[in-house]
PDB file of C-alpha atoms in Angstrom:
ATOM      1  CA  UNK A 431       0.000   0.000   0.000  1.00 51.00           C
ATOM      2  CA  UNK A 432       2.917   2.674   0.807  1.00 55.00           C
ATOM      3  CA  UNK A 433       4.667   1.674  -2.531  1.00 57.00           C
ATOM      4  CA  UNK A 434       1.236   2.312  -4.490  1.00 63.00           C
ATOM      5  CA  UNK A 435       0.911   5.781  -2.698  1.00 60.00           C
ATOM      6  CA  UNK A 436       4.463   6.659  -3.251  1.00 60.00           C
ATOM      7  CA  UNK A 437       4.260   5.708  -7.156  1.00 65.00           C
ATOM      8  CA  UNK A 438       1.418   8.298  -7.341  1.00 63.00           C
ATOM      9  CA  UNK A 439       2.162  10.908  -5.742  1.00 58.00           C
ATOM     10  CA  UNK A 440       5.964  10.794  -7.535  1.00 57.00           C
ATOM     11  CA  UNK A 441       4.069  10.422 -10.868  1.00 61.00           C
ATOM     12  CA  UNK A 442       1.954  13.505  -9.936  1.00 57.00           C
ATOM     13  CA  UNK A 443       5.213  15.513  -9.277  1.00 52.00           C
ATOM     14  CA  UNK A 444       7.428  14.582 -12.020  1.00 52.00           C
ATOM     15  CA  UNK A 445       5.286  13.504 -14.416  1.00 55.00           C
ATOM     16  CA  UNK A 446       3.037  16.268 -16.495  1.00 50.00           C
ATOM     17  CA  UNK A 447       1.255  14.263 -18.590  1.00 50.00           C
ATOM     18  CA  UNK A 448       0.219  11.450 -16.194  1.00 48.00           C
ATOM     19  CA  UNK A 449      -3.490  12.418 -15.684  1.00 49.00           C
ATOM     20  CA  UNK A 450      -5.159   9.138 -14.283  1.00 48.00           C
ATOM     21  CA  UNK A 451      -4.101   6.474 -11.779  1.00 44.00           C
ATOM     22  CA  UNK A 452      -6.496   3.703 -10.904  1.00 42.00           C
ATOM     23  CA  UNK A 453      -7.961   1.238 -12.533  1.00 41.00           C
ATOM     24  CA  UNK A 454      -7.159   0.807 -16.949  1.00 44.00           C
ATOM     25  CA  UNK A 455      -8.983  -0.908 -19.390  1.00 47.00           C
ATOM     26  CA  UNK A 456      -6.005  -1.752 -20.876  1.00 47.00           C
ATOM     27  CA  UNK A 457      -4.705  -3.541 -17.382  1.00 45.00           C
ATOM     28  CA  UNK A 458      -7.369  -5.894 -17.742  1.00 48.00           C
ATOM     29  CA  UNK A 459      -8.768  -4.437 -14.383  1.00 45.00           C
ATOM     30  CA  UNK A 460      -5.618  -4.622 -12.413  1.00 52.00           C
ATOM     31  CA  UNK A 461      -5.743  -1.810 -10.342  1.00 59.00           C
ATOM     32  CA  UNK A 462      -2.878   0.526  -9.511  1.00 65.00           C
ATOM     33  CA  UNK A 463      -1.954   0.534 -13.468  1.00 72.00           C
ATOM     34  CA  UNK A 464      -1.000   4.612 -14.632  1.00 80.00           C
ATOM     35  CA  UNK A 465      -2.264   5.323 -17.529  1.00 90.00           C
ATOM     36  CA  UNK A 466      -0.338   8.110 -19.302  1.00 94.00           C
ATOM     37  CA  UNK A 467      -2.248  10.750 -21.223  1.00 93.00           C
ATOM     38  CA  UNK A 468      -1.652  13.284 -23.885  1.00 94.00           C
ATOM     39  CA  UNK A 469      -2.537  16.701 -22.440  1.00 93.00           C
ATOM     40  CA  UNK A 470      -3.241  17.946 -26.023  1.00 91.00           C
ATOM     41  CA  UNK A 471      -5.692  15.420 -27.984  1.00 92.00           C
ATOM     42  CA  UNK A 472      -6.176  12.920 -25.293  1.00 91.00           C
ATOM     43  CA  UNK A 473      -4.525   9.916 -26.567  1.00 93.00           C
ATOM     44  CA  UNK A 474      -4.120   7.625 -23.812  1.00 93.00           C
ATOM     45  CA  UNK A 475      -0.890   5.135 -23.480  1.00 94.00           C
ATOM     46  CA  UNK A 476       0.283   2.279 -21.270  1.00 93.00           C
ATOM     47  CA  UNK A 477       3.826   2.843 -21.604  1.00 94.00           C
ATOM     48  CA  UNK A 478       5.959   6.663 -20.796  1.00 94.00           C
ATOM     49  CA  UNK A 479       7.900   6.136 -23.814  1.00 95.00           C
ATOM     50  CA  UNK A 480       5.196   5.436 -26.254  1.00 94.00           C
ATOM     51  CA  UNK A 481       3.422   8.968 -24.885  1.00 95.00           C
ATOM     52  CA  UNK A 482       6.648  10.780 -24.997  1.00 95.00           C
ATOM     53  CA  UNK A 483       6.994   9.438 -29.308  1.00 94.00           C
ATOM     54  CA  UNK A 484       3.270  10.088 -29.280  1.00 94.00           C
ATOM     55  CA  UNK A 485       4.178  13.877 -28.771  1.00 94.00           C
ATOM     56  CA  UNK A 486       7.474  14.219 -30.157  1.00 92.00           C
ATOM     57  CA  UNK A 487       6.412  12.626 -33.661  1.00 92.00           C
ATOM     58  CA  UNK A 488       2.789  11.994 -34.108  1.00 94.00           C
ATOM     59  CA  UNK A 489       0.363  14.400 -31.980  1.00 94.00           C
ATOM     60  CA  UNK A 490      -1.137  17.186 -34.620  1.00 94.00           C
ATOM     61  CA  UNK A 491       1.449  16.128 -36.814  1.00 94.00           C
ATOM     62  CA  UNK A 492       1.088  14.562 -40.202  1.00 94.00           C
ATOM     63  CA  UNK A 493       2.340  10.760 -41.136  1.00 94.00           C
ATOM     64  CA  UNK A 494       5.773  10.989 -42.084  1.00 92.00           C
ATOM     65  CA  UNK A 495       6.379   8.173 -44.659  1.00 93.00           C
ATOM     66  CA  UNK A 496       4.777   7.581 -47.586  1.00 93.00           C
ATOM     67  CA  UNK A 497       3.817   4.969 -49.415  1.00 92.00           C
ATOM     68  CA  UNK A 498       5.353   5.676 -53.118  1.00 89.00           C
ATOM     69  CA  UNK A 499       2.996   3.546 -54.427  1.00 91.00           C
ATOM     70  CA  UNK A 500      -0.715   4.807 -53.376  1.00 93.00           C
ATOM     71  CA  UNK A 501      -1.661   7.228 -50.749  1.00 96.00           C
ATOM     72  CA  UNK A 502      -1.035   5.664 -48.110  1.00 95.00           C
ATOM     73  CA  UNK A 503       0.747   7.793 -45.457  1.00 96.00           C
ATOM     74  CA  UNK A 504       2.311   6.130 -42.048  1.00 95.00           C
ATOM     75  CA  UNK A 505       3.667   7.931 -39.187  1.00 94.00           C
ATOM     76  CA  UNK A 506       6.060   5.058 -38.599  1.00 92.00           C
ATOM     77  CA  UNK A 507       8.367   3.178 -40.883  1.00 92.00           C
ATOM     78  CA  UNK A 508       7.493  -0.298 -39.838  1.00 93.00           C
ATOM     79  CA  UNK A 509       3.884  -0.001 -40.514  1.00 94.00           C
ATOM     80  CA  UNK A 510       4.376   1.632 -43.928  1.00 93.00           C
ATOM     81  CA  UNK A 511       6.618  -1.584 -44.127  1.00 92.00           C
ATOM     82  CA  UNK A 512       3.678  -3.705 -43.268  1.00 94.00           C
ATOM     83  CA  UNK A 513       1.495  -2.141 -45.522  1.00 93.00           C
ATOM     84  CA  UNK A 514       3.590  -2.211 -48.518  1.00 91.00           C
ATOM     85  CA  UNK A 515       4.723  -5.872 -47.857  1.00 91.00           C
ATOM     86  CA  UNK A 516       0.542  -6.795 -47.057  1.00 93.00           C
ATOM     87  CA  UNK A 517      -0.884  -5.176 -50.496  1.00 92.00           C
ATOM     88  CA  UNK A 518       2.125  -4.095 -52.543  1.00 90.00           C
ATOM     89  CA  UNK A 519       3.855  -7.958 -52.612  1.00 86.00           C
ATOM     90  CA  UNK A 520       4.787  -7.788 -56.631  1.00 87.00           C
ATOM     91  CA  UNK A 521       7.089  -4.481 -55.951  1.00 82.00           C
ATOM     92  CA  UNK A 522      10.133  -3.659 -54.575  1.00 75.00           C
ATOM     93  CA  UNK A 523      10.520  -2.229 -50.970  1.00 68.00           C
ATOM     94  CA  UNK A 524      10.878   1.336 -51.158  1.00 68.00           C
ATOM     95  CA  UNK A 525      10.546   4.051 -48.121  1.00 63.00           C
ATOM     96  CA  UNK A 526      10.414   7.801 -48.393  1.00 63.00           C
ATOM     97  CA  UNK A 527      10.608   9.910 -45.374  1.00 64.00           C
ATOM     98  CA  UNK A 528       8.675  13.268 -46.113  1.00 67.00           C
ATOM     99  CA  UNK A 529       9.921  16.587 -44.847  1.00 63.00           C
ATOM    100  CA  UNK A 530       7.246  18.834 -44.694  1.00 58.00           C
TER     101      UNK A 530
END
């Protein structure tokens, strides 16, 4: 019980963008999971790190590689890699990274 109190209120102090602590549907129902949230759209994550790419490369940003073969725009490489190798099979691998 001290360790779950101590996790929360150090997550509350050093942590901006932890907004919830409790119970996640994610966890399955295991309570004392933190879910971390993206102050801006909302976008709620299990993990610190996948918030922290959330808002360095994805939140109000637009997909960075493209699919040179239809419109298809990704903002990370491996699922532009899944997509290409799922309904593109007959051509070669090619990614772009667009700078916009």
């Amino acid at each position: 019980m001290k360790t779950d109190l101590f996790r929360y209120f150090f997550a509350q102090l050093y942590s901006p963008y932890i907004l919830g602590y409790g119970t996640s549907g994610l966890s399955g129902g295991k309570a004392g999971w933190t879910l971390y949230e993206c102050v801006d759209c909302g976008n709620k994550y299990k993990h610190k790190g996948s918030l922290q790419r959330h808002i360095k490369y994805e939140c109000r940003k637009q997909p960075s590689f493209k699919c040179p073969y239809c419109v298809y725009r990704a903002y990370q490489k491996h699922n532009l890699l899944l997509h290409e190798r799922h309904l593109h099979k007959d051509m070669p691998e090619k990614v772009d990274f667009v700078s916009e």
